[in-house]
Short mmCIF file of C-alpha atoms and ligand atoms in Angstrom, two decimals:
data_model
loop_
_atom_site.label_atom_id
_atom_site.label_comp_id
_atom_site.label_asym_id
_atom_site.label_seq_id
_atom_site.Cartn_x
_atom_site.Cartn_y
_atom_site.Cartn_z
CA MET A 996 -30.49 153.95 -23.97
CA ASP A 997 -33.46 152.71 -25.98
CA PRO A 998 -33.26 153.14 -29.74
CA VAL A 999 -34.20 156.69 -30.63
CA ARG A 1000 -36.02 158.02 -33.65
CA VAL A 1001 -34.58 161.41 -34.46
CA ARG A 1002 -35.02 163.74 -37.37
CA PHE A 1003 -33.12 166.44 -39.11
CA ALA A 1004 -35.75 168.80 -40.48
CA PRO A 1005 -34.21 171.58 -42.55
CA SER A 1006 -36.17 174.10 -44.56
CA PRO A 1007 -34.97 174.41 -48.16
CA THR A 1008 -34.45 178.15 -47.99
CA GLY A 1009 -30.84 178.25 -49.16
CA ALA A 1010 -27.53 176.61 -48.45
CA LEU A 1011 -27.34 174.57 -45.27
CA HIS A 1012 -25.42 176.56 -42.69
CA ILE A 1013 -22.66 174.83 -40.80
CA GLY A 1014 -24.85 174.94 -37.67
CA GLY A 1015 -27.42 172.89 -39.56
CA LEU A 1016 -24.83 170.26 -40.33
CA ARG A 1017 -23.92 170.13 -36.65
CA THR A 1018 -27.59 169.55 -35.82
CA ALA A 1019 -27.68 166.74 -38.37
CA LEU A 1020 -24.51 165.26 -36.88
CA TYR A 1021 -25.78 165.19 -33.29
CA ASN A 1022 -29.02 163.58 -34.42
CA TYR A 1023 -27.11 161.04 -36.47
CA LEU A 1024 -24.77 160.19 -33.60
CA LEU A 1025 -27.59 159.50 -31.19
CA ALA A 1026 -29.42 157.37 -33.75
CA ARG A 1027 -26.36 155.24 -34.50
CA GLN A 1028 -25.36 154.93 -30.87
CA THR A 1029 -28.72 153.57 -29.83
CA GLY A 1030 -29.41 151.50 -32.94
CA GLY A 1031 -32.28 153.84 -33.79
CA GLN A 1032 -33.24 155.76 -36.91
CA PHE A 1033 -32.05 159.03 -38.36
CA ILE A 1034 -34.71 160.67 -40.48
CA LEU A 1035 -34.39 163.48 -43.00
CA ARG A 1036 -37.54 165.53 -43.37
CA ILE A 1037 -37.74 168.49 -45.71
CA GLU A 1038 -39.82 171.31 -44.22
CA ASP A 1039 -40.89 173.08 -47.37
CA THR A 1040 -44.27 174.55 -46.52
CA ASP A 1041 -43.18 178.15 -46.69
CA GLN A 1042 -43.52 178.87 -50.37
CA LYS A 1043 -42.27 182.42 -50.05
CA ARG A 1044 -38.94 181.30 -48.70
CA TYR A 1045 -38.55 178.23 -50.91
CA VAL A 1046 -35.33 178.25 -52.91
CA PRO A 1047 -34.94 175.87 -55.85
CA GLY A 1048 -31.88 173.71 -55.49
CA ALA A 1049 -31.72 174.00 -51.72
CA GLU A 1050 -33.09 170.52 -51.08
CA GLY A 1051 -30.55 169.05 -53.47
CA TYR A 1052 -27.87 171.00 -51.66
CA ILE A 1053 -28.94 169.58 -48.29
CA GLN A 1054 -28.91 166.04 -49.62
CA GLU A 1055 -25.52 166.48 -51.23
CA ALA A 1056 -24.07 167.97 -48.06
CA LEU A 1057 -25.30 165.02 -45.98
CA GLU A 1058 -24.01 162.57 -48.53
CA TRP A 1059 -20.60 164.21 -48.74
CA SER A 1060 -20.24 164.25 -44.98
CA GLY A 1061 -21.36 160.65 -44.68
CA LEU A 1062 -24.46 161.25 -42.56
CA GLN A 1063 -26.79 158.90 -44.29
CA ALA A 1064 -30.43 159.05 -43.34
CA ASP A 1065 -32.42 155.86 -42.78
CA GLU A 1066 -35.63 157.48 -43.95
CA SER A 1067 -35.70 160.42 -46.33
CA PRO A 1068 -37.42 161.88 -49.41
CA THR A 1069 -35.07 159.89 -51.63
CA SER A 1070 -34.87 156.61 -49.75
CA GLY A 1071 -38.49 156.62 -48.52
CA GLY A 1072 -39.57 154.81 -45.38
CA PRO A 1073 -42.63 153.69 -43.41
CA HIS A 1074 -43.70 157.22 -42.43
CA GLY A 1075 -43.36 158.96 -45.77
CA PRO A 1076 -43.63 161.10 -47.70
CA TYR A 1077 -40.72 162.97 -46.11
CA ARG A 1078 -41.37 166.26 -47.81
CA GLN A 1079 -43.96 168.37 -46.01
CA SER A 1080 -45.43 169.81 -49.19
CA GLU A 1081 -46.57 166.26 -49.99
CA ARG A 1082 -48.33 165.78 -46.67
CA ARG A 1083 -51.09 168.38 -46.90
CA GLU A 1084 -53.95 165.98 -46.20
CA LEU A 1085 -52.46 164.97 -42.91
CA TYR A 1086 -52.19 168.59 -41.80
CA GLN A 1087 -55.70 169.36 -42.99
CA SER A 1088 -57.18 166.49 -41.01
CA HIS A 1089 -55.34 167.66 -37.91
CA ILE A 1090 -56.51 171.22 -38.38
CA ASP A 1091 -60.06 169.93 -38.70
CA MET A 1092 -59.60 168.12 -35.42
CA LEU A 1093 -58.46 171.27 -33.63
CA LEU A 1094 -61.28 173.34 -35.13
CA GLU A 1095 -63.78 170.72 -34.12
CA ASN A 1096 -62.52 170.71 -30.55
CA LYS A 1097 -62.45 174.52 -30.39
CA GLN A 1098 -58.70 174.59 -29.90
CA ALA A 1099 -58.19 176.56 -33.04
CA TYR A 1100 -60.25 179.13 -34.91
CA TYR A 1101 -60.56 180.85 -38.26
CA ALA A 1102 -59.27 184.39 -38.62
CA PHE A 1103 -60.23 186.61 -41.55
CA ASP A 1104 -58.13 189.68 -40.84
CA THR A 1105 -56.56 191.13 -43.94
CA PRO A 1106 -52.88 192.08 -43.98
CA GLU A 1107 -54.00 195.72 -43.86
CA GLU A 1108 -56.15 195.13 -40.81
CA LEU A 1109 -53.29 193.39 -39.05
CA GLU A 1110 -50.96 196.21 -39.95
CA ALA A 1111 -53.42 198.77 -38.59
CA ALA A 1112 -53.69 196.82 -35.32
CA ARG A 1113 -49.89 196.73 -35.07
CA GLU A 1114 -49.64 200.42 -35.67
CA ALA A 1115 -52.33 201.25 -33.13
CA ALA A 1116 -50.36 199.25 -30.55
CA ASN A 1117 -47.05 200.89 -31.45
CA GLY A 1118 -45.62 197.69 -32.79
CA THR A 1119 -46.38 195.64 -29.67
CA PHE A 1120 -49.52 194.04 -31.01
CA LYS A 1121 -50.05 190.41 -30.06
CA TYR A 1122 -52.93 188.36 -31.42
CA ASP A 1123 -54.12 186.76 -28.18
CA ALA A 1124 -56.88 186.48 -25.61
CA ALA A 1125 -56.76 190.22 -24.95
CA THR A 1126 -57.01 191.29 -28.59
CA ARG A 1127 -58.75 188.54 -30.52
CA GLY A 1128 -62.19 189.86 -29.54
CA LYS A 1129 -61.49 193.03 -31.52
CA MET A 1130 -60.33 191.21 -34.61
CA ARG A 1131 -62.32 189.40 -37.29
CA ASN A 1132 -62.32 185.74 -36.41
CA SER A 1133 -64.60 182.89 -35.49
CA MET A 1134 -64.23 183.81 -31.83
CA SER A 1135 -65.56 187.34 -32.35
CA LEU A 1136 -68.00 186.83 -35.22
CA SER A 1137 -71.24 184.93 -35.12
CA ALA A 1138 -71.44 181.41 -36.53
CA SER A 1139 -73.53 182.60 -39.46
CA GLU A 1140 -71.10 185.39 -40.30
CA VAL A 1141 -68.26 182.92 -40.28
CA GLU A 1142 -70.19 180.53 -42.46
CA LYS A 1143 -70.92 183.28 -44.95
CA LEU A 1144 -67.32 184.46 -45.12
CA ARG A 1145 -66.19 180.89 -45.69
CA ALA A 1146 -68.85 180.25 -48.29
CA ASP A 1147 -67.81 183.44 -50.10
CA GLY A 1148 -64.26 182.20 -50.20
CA VAL A 1149 -62.86 185.06 -48.12
CA PRO A 1150 -59.24 184.17 -47.34
CA SER A 1151 -58.69 182.96 -43.80
CA VAL A 1152 -56.02 181.46 -41.63
CA VAL A 1153 -56.42 179.08 -38.72
CA ARG A 1154 -54.99 180.16 -35.38
CA LEU A 1155 -54.21 178.21 -32.24
CA LEU A 1156 -56.43 179.23 -29.32
CA VAL A 1157 -54.04 179.96 -26.48
CA GLU A 1158 -55.66 180.17 -23.05
CA PRO A 1159 -54.08 182.84 -20.89
CA GLY A 1160 -52.75 182.42 -17.36
CA GLN A 1161 -51.18 179.00 -17.75
CA SER A 1162 -47.60 177.81 -17.56
CA VAL A 1163 -45.98 175.66 -20.15
CA HIS A 1164 -43.10 173.49 -19.01
CA ILE A 1165 -40.41 172.29 -21.34
CA LYS A 1166 -37.95 169.67 -20.26
CA ASP A 1167 -34.82 170.23 -22.23
CA VAL A 1168 -31.79 167.99 -21.89
CA VAL A 1169 -29.45 170.88 -22.62
CA ARG A 1170 -31.26 173.86 -21.11
CA GLY A 1171 -32.83 172.13 -18.11
CA ASP A 1172 -36.44 172.97 -17.24
CA VAL A 1173 -37.77 175.98 -19.08
CA THR A 1174 -41.10 177.56 -18.22
CA PHE A 1175 -43.18 179.91 -20.33
CA SER A 1176 -46.40 181.64 -19.38
CA THR A 1177 -49.14 181.45 -21.99
CA ASP A 1178 -49.60 185.18 -21.37
CA GLU A 1179 -46.43 185.68 -23.40
CA LEU A 1180 -47.66 183.56 -26.29
CA ASP A 1181 -49.71 184.65 -29.26
CA ASP A 1182 -52.42 182.72 -31.07
CA LYS A 1183 -50.03 181.34 -33.65
CA VAL A 1184 -51.16 180.83 -37.19
CA LEU A 1185 -51.27 177.09 -37.83
CA MET A 1186 -52.66 177.08 -41.35
CA LYS A 1187 -52.06 179.86 -43.83
CA ALA A 1188 -54.52 181.25 -46.34
CA ASP A 1189 -52.84 179.20 -49.08
CA GLY A 1190 -53.92 176.04 -47.27
CA LEU A 1191 -50.41 175.13 -46.27
CA PRO A 1192 -49.54 174.61 -42.62
CA THR A 1193 -47.04 176.79 -40.81
CA TYR A 1194 -43.84 175.35 -39.45
CA HIS A 1195 -45.39 174.88 -35.99
CA LEU A 1196 -48.28 172.70 -37.03
CA ALA A 1197 -46.42 170.66 -39.61
CA ASN A 1198 -43.47 170.12 -37.32
CA VAL A 1199 -45.53 168.81 -34.42
CA VAL A 1200 -47.87 166.71 -36.54
CA ASP A 1201 -44.93 165.14 -38.33
CA ASP A 1202 -42.85 164.53 -35.24
CA HIS A 1203 -45.82 162.70 -33.78
CA ASP A 1204 -46.67 160.83 -36.95
CA MET A 1205 -43.06 159.83 -37.51
CA GLN A 1206 -42.77 158.68 -33.88
CA ILE A 1207 -39.90 160.99 -33.14
CA THR A 1208 -38.52 160.38 -29.65
CA HIS A 1209 -35.95 163.21 -29.48
CA VAL A 1210 -36.11 166.66 -31.01
CA ILE A 1211 -32.54 167.92 -31.31
CA ARG A 1212 -32.29 171.33 -32.96
CA GLY A 1213 -30.76 174.77 -32.73
CA GLU A 1214 -31.42 177.10 -29.83
CA GLU A 1215 -33.35 179.50 -32.06
CA TRP A 1216 -36.28 177.07 -31.93
CA LEU A 1217 -36.55 177.03 -28.14
CA SER A 1218 -39.06 179.87 -28.09
CA SER A 1219 -41.31 178.01 -30.58
CA THR A 1220 -41.31 174.97 -28.35
CA ALA A 1221 -43.86 176.47 -25.97
CA HIS A 1222 -46.39 176.54 -28.81
CA HIS A 1223 -45.40 173.04 -29.76
CA VAL A 1224 -46.08 171.80 -26.25
CA LEU A 1225 -49.51 173.46 -26.39
CA LEU A 1226 -50.16 171.64 -29.65
CA TYR A 1227 -49.17 168.29 -28.13
CA GLN A 1228 -51.65 169.04 -25.35
CA ALA A 1229 -54.35 170.10 -27.77
CA PHE A 1230 -54.00 166.84 -29.67
CA GLY A 1231 -53.89 164.83 -26.45
CA TRP A 1232 -50.38 163.58 -27.18
CA GLU A 1233 -48.67 164.70 -23.96
CA SER A 1234 -47.61 161.20 -23.07
CA ASP A 1235 -45.74 160.83 -26.39
CA MET A 1236 -44.05 164.18 -26.18
CA PRO A 1237 -40.47 163.90 -27.47
CA VAL A 1238 -37.45 164.77 -25.39
CA PHE A 1239 -36.18 168.22 -26.40
CA ALA A 1240 -32.54 169.24 -26.77
CA HIS A 1241 -31.77 172.75 -27.98
CA LEU A 1242 -28.19 173.09 -29.11
CA PRO A 1243 -26.10 176.14 -28.22
CA LEU A 1244 -25.45 178.90 -30.71
CA ILE A 1245 -22.38 178.88 -32.89
CA LEU A 1246 -20.60 182.16 -32.31
CA LYS A 1247 -18.45 184.38 -34.51
CA PRO A 1248 -14.68 183.81 -34.38
CA THR A 1249 -14.50 186.78 -32.00
CA GLY A 1250 -16.92 185.01 -29.68
CA LYS A 1251 -19.30 187.96 -29.88
CA GLY A 1252 -22.65 187.26 -31.48
CA LYS A 1253 -24.04 184.55 -33.69
CA LEU A 1254 -22.00 183.33 -36.65
CA SER A 1255 -23.69 184.54 -39.81
CA LYS A 1256 -23.43 183.96 -43.52
CA ARG A 1257 -21.98 187.45 -43.80
CA ASP A 1258 -19.18 186.65 -41.35
CA GLY A 1259 -18.00 183.97 -43.71
CA GLN A 1260 -17.92 186.37 -46.63
CA LYS A 1261 -16.34 189.14 -44.59
CA LEU A 1262 -13.61 186.99 -43.11
CA GLY A 1263 -13.06 184.80 -46.15
CA ILE A 1264 -13.81 181.62 -44.24
CA PRO A 1265 -16.33 178.95 -45.16
CA VAL A 1266 -19.44 178.65 -43.01
CA PHE A 1267 -21.20 176.19 -45.30
CA PRO A 1268 -20.33 172.54 -46.00
CA LEU A 1269 -20.41 172.97 -49.80
CA SER A 1270 -20.09 175.99 -52.02
CA TRP A 1271 -23.34 177.53 -53.11
CA GLU A 1272 -24.10 179.87 -55.92
CA SER A 1273 -27.47 181.50 -55.69
CA GLU A 1274 -29.68 182.71 -58.45
CA LYS A 1275 -28.48 186.18 -57.73
CA ALA A 1276 -25.10 185.55 -59.27
CA GLU A 1277 -23.28 187.88 -56.96
CA GLU A 1278 -23.81 185.52 -54.03
CA ARG A 1279 -21.24 182.79 -53.94
CA LEU A 1280 -20.83 181.14 -50.58
CA GLU A 1281 -17.74 179.17 -49.86
CA GLY A 1282 -17.86 175.56 -48.77
CA PHE A 1283 -15.58 173.46 -46.62
CA ARG A 1284 -15.45 170.84 -49.35
CA GLU A 1285 -14.16 173.30 -51.95
CA ARG A 1286 -11.72 174.75 -49.46
CA GLY A 1287 -10.11 171.33 -49.28
CA PHE A 1288 -11.51 169.74 -46.17
CA HIS A 1289 -11.88 166.07 -45.42
CA PRO A 1290 -15.53 165.54 -44.45
CA GLN A 1291 -14.53 163.60 -41.32
CA ALA A 1292 -12.34 166.45 -40.19
CA LEU A 1293 -15.24 168.83 -40.57
CA LEU A 1294 -17.50 166.52 -38.57
CA ASN A 1295 -14.86 166.12 -35.89
CA PHE A 1296 -14.55 169.90 -35.67
CA LEU A 1297 -18.33 170.38 -35.60
CA ALA A 1298 -18.80 167.73 -32.93
CA PHE A 1299 -16.77 169.92 -30.60
CA LEU A 1300 -18.88 173.01 -31.26
CA GLY A 1301 -21.17 172.44 -28.32
CA TRP A 1302 -20.14 169.01 -27.11
CA ASN A 1303 -17.01 167.64 -25.48
CA PRO A 1304 -16.14 164.13 -24.37
CA GLY A 1305 -15.03 165.22 -20.91
CA THR A 1306 -11.49 164.00 -21.66
CA GLU A 1307 -8.48 165.44 -23.48
CA GLN A 1308 -9.11 163.39 -26.62
CA GLU A 1309 -9.79 165.51 -29.69
CA ILE A 1310 -9.51 163.22 -32.68
CA PHE A 1311 -12.57 161.05 -33.14
CA SER A 1312 -13.57 159.03 -36.15
CA LEU A 1313 -17.28 159.06 -36.90
CA GLU A 1314 -17.56 155.66 -35.18
CA GLY A 1315 -15.62 157.07 -32.24
CA LEU A 1316 -18.06 159.96 -32.00
CA VAL A 1317 -20.97 157.54 -32.16
CA LYS A 1318 -19.59 155.76 -29.09
CA ALA A 1319 -18.57 158.84 -27.13
CA PHE A 1320 -21.43 161.23 -27.82
CA SER A 1321 -24.05 162.10 -25.25
CA LEU A 1322 -26.61 164.89 -25.06
CA GLU A 1323 -25.75 165.31 -21.37
CA GLN A 1324 -22.29 166.49 -22.42
CA VAL A 1325 -23.71 169.23 -24.65
CA GLY A 1326 -23.17 172.66 -23.10
CA LYS A 1327 -25.54 175.59 -22.84
CA SER A 1328 -23.16 178.36 -23.75
CA GLY A 1329 -22.38 179.37 -27.29
CA ALA A 1330 -19.50 177.68 -29.08
CA ARG A 1331 -16.94 179.85 -30.84
CA PHE A 1332 -16.29 179.06 -34.49
CA ASP A 1333 -12.52 178.94 -34.82
CA PHE A 1334 -11.41 178.36 -38.40
CA ASP A 1335 -7.80 177.76 -37.34
CA LYS A 1336 -9.02 174.91 -35.22
CA ALA A 1337 -10.95 173.52 -38.18
CA GLN A 1338 -7.75 173.61 -40.22
CA TRP A 1339 -5.87 171.92 -37.41
CA PHE A 1340 -8.39 169.06 -37.42
CA ASN A 1341 -8.08 168.81 -41.17
CA GLN A 1342 -4.33 168.62 -41.01
CA GLN A 1343 -4.58 165.68 -38.61
CA TYR A 1344 -6.86 163.83 -41.02
CA ILE A 1345 -4.85 164.56 -44.15
CA SER A 1346 -1.62 163.40 -42.57
CA GLU A 1347 -3.27 160.06 -41.77
CA GLN A 1348 -4.66 159.54 -45.26
CA ALA A 1349 -3.20 156.96 -47.61
CA ALA A 1350 -1.15 158.48 -50.42
CA GLU A 1351 -3.54 156.90 -52.96
CA GLU A 1352 -6.42 158.94 -51.58
CA LEU A 1353 -4.43 162.14 -51.88
CA VAL A 1354 -3.45 161.73 -55.53
CA PRO A 1355 -6.74 163.13 -56.90
CA HIS A 1356 -6.39 166.15 -54.63
CA ILE A 1357 -2.85 166.79 -55.89
CA LYS A 1358 -4.05 166.51 -59.45
CA SER A 1359 -6.85 168.93 -58.94
CA ALA A 1360 -4.73 171.39 -56.95
CA LEU A 1361 -2.14 171.39 -59.74
CA SER A 1362 -4.40 171.03 -62.73
CA PRO A 1363 -3.46 171.02 -65.56
CA LEU A 1364 0.24 170.95 -64.62
CA ALA A 1365 0.13 167.52 -63.03
CA ASP A 1366 -2.18 165.94 -65.59
CA HIS A 1367 0.56 163.82 -67.11
CA GLU A 1368 2.45 162.88 -63.98
CA THR A 1369 2.96 159.17 -63.36
CA GLU A 1370 1.04 157.60 -60.52
CA ASP A 1371 4.31 156.68 -58.91
CA ARG A 1372 5.53 160.24 -58.76
CA LEU A 1373 2.17 161.50 -57.55
CA LEU A 1374 2.31 158.97 -54.71
CA GLN A 1375 5.76 160.21 -53.77
CA MET A 1376 4.52 163.79 -53.73
CA ALA A 1377 1.63 162.78 -51.50
CA GLU A 1378 3.88 160.98 -49.02
CA LEU A 1379 6.32 163.81 -48.89
CA TYR A 1380 3.83 166.60 -48.28
CA LYS A 1381 0.79 165.10 -46.61
CA SER A 1382 1.83 166.08 -43.11
CA ARG A 1383 2.66 169.61 -44.25
CA ILE A 1384 -0.65 170.87 -45.53
CA ARG A 1385 -3.80 171.90 -43.73
CA THR A 1386 -6.12 171.83 -46.72
CA TYR A 1387 -5.83 170.10 -50.10
CA PRO A 1388 -5.35 173.21 -52.26
CA GLU A 1389 -2.15 173.90 -50.31
CA PHE A 1390 -0.61 171.07 -52.33
CA ARG A 1391 -0.33 173.59 -55.12
CA ASP A 1392 1.81 175.99 -53.22
CA LYS A 1393 4.02 173.25 -51.87
CA LEU A 1394 4.52 171.32 -55.09
CA LEU A 1395 4.56 174.02 -57.72
CA TYR A 1396 8.37 174.00 -57.78
CA LEU A 1397 8.27 170.56 -59.37
CA PHE A 1398 6.48 172.05 -62.38
CA GLU A 1399 7.75 175.60 -62.61
CA THR A 1400 11.02 177.23 -61.66
CA PRO A 1401 10.39 179.35 -58.59
CA THR A 1402 10.52 183.05 -59.27
CA GLY A 1403 12.40 183.98 -56.12
CA TYR A 1404 14.27 182.73 -53.10
CA ASP A 1405 13.68 182.87 -49.39
CA GLU A 1406 15.61 185.99 -48.47
CA LYS A 1407 15.94 185.14 -44.82
CA THR A 1408 17.74 181.91 -45.61
CA ILE A 1409 20.18 183.77 -47.82
CA ARG A 1410 20.73 186.55 -45.33
CA LYS A 1411 21.21 184.35 -42.31
CA LYS A 1412 22.77 181.22 -43.72
CA TRP A 1413 24.58 181.90 -46.98
CA LYS A 1414 27.89 182.32 -45.20
CA PRO A 1415 31.17 182.92 -47.04
CA SER A 1416 32.47 179.56 -45.77
CA VAL A 1417 29.56 177.81 -47.48
CA ALA A 1418 29.52 179.99 -50.58
CA ALA A 1419 33.19 179.26 -51.17
CA VAL A 1420 32.71 175.51 -51.50
CA PHE A 1421 29.11 174.97 -52.61
CA GLN A 1422 30.04 174.56 -56.25
CA GLU A 1423 31.82 171.37 -55.29
CA LEU A 1424 28.57 169.87 -54.07
CA ILE A 1425 26.81 170.77 -57.29
CA ASP A 1426 29.60 169.16 -59.27
CA ALA A 1427 29.30 166.04 -57.17
CA TYR A 1428 25.58 166.00 -57.90
CA ARG A 1429 26.20 166.40 -61.61
CA ASN A 1430 28.43 163.36 -61.58
CA GLN A 1431 26.06 161.10 -59.62
CA ASN A 1432 24.91 157.93 -61.35
CA ASP A 1433 22.25 157.23 -58.82
CA TRP A 1434 19.67 159.99 -58.08
CA SER A 1435 17.83 158.28 -55.27
CA PRO A 1436 17.42 160.15 -51.97
CA ASP A 1437 19.92 157.81 -50.31
CA ALA A 1438 22.56 158.36 -52.97
CA ILE A 1439 22.07 162.13 -52.81
CA LYS A 1440 22.38 161.94 -49.06
CA ALA A 1441 25.63 159.99 -49.27
CA ALA A 1442 27.14 162.51 -51.67
CA THR A 1443 26.01 165.39 -49.49
CA MET A 1444 27.39 163.83 -46.31
CA ALA A 1445 30.77 163.28 -47.95
CA PHE A 1446 30.82 166.94 -48.91
CA MET A 1447 29.78 168.05 -45.42
CA GLU A 1448 32.42 165.95 -43.71
CA LYS A 1449 35.15 167.19 -45.98
CA HIS A 1450 34.31 170.82 -45.20
CA GLU A 1451 33.16 170.27 -41.62
CA LEU A 1452 29.70 171.57 -42.30
CA GLY A 1453 26.49 170.53 -40.57
CA PHE A 1454 23.09 169.79 -42.11
CA GLY A 1455 21.93 173.25 -41.03
CA ASN A 1456 24.67 174.85 -43.18
CA VAL A 1457 23.68 172.97 -46.31
CA LEU A 1458 20.09 171.71 -46.46
CA PRO A 1459 18.33 175.10 -46.32
CA HIS A 1460 20.29 176.15 -49.44
CA LEU A 1461 19.33 173.01 -51.28
CA ARG A 1462 15.66 173.64 -50.58
CA ASN A 1463 15.99 177.32 -51.32
CA GLY A 1464 17.90 176.72 -54.55
CA ILE A 1465 15.40 174.33 -56.05
CA ALA A 1466 12.12 175.37 -54.43
CA GLY A 1467 12.66 178.92 -53.23
CA THR A 1468 11.86 178.04 -49.65
CA GLY A 1469 13.94 177.76 -46.50
CA ASN A 1470 12.12 174.79 -45.12
CA GLY A 1471 10.18 171.80 -46.28
CA PRO A 1472 10.37 168.05 -46.15
CA GLY A 1473 13.58 166.09 -46.60
CA ALA A 1474 15.86 168.00 -48.98
CA PHE A 1475 17.14 164.76 -50.52
CA ASP A 1476 13.60 163.63 -51.28
CA MET A 1477 12.88 166.99 -52.87
CA LEU A 1478 15.98 166.83 -55.05
CA SER A 1479 15.30 163.27 -56.07
CA LEU A 1480 11.73 164.09 -57.03
CA LEU A 1481 12.74 167.14 -59.05
CA GLY A 1482 15.30 165.13 -61.02
CA GLN A 1483 19.05 165.36 -61.44
CA SER A 1484 19.60 167.76 -64.32
CA GLU A 1485 16.88 170.19 -63.24
CA SER A 1486 18.22 170.21 -59.66
CA VAL A 1487 21.76 170.84 -60.81
CA SER A 1488 20.76 173.60 -63.15
CA ARG A 1489 18.60 175.36 -60.55
CA LEU A 1490 21.36 175.17 -57.95
CA GLU A 1491 23.84 176.63 -60.42
CA THR A 1492 21.54 179.56 -61.11
CA ALA A 1493 20.85 180.00 -57.41
CA ILE A 1494 24.41 180.26 -56.22
CA LYS A 1495 25.19 182.76 -58.93
CA ALA A 1496 22.31 184.92 -57.75
CA TRP A 1497 23.23 184.57 -54.08
CA ASN A 1498 26.92 185.27 -54.63
CA SER A 1499 26.27 188.36 -56.68
CA ASN A 1500 23.95 189.61 -53.97
CA THR A 1501 26.41 189.32 -51.11
N1 LIG B 2617 -37.45 173.59 -40.38
C1 LIG B 2617 -36.73 174.01 -39.21
C2 LIG B 2617 -35.35 174.47 -39.66
O1 LIG B 2617 -35.26 174.97 -40.73
C3 LIG B 2617 -36.64 172.83 -38.28
C4 LIG B 2617 -36.48 173.13 -36.86
C5 LIG B 2617 -36.74 171.85 -36.10
O2 LIG B 2617 -35.86 170.99 -36.15
O3 LIG B 2617 -37.81 171.72 -35.54
O4 LIG B 2617 -34.37 174.37 -38.99
#
């Protein structure tokens, strides 16, 4: 495939939804695979919806996930600026072109007039060939009237002149061929009264100016694409029209309906890459990063929301995804957002991480308790537990016993396994532990095996009690490693306390 030029074009209207990050990922993958460019363009022409901090959020999310843009507002590039609010002149000159060629026209209707028209049509009003003659615009008014209104500074918008009775064809790699009739389309506003372009105009002008070859975006933009195609035609750019690919919806965990911001809050699952606190302090959205996800695991999970490699393989590094990805393998039907699956991916990544990389996560999960731990002990903790957690904060739950005496025991282990035959002799094992000179896992194992042989006990009769006695849990990693890490005197004292409690209970 020839090198592509693709863009991720978010609007800074709030935190970047997880679906947005998936769009960025697919664009990135295609760019890297073909040796092309991945461009970040900020679509900030809608002043009403602009949210301070949102652009910074988008950049941070891309940086954290490792999707670096080749051209962007911060890194610049040959087609900049990459923020639409800084490209007004370009849009103005293109609007002038359309007006000149009679493919667009001025409209002076006030919000009240538009509202009245909507009401008269019972909410089905469409500004189009059938209605524009009754409205106040440069199609219905005389040239001198228009000139006067303009000279008087009466606010106006510019609308696209859509000719009725024509079909618009969209070739979409994901959806196949899609046809719209211009009868369904309205005369979209291209330039607002504030002199800023609407999404439609700015998007098309920029895609053309930035030599975008493939437009990969969410399905919600498919219906806008008909207008975009009309704009390409109006500008005479049909031959440079990009390839379109509209990505399937991301569905709620139930599979019913589109995944929304509210689903995340309702279900207590993150649907944003990073946490976000909005001006309205009550809104705090949870992020995958803060929930303890490895960015690669998140990308791996997202890659599969809409795409699959056609094989059984599930774990892909970013480079692996770059090689395997293809738009042809992107499906049409919505992809269900399954948080358990996301955690499963994360677990795979964490278990493969080097202990050194996990140390900061242990420290932060156990802050301030682990602040003064030696690096050596932190590394041991990481090794011991890295295959047992799904997200980093779970380190806290797993390792807390090393810092605080557990407040209870696993009742099931006591009930099912604290048999009289074990209870009768367990003190002997504790005494052997007390007398050990060497508190390495191997030495503890040797002492334990000697005890087990003497009393004809198996691992299953002994190890659950060791874990339960020191950590209050019936299972976990190697019991000897746990004991060694906790230290000799603390282990002995906790086991003493434990057997007293268990024996008085039975
Ligand atoms: N600004 C649009 C958004 O917020 C971009 C859609 C597109 O990629 O054309 O998603």
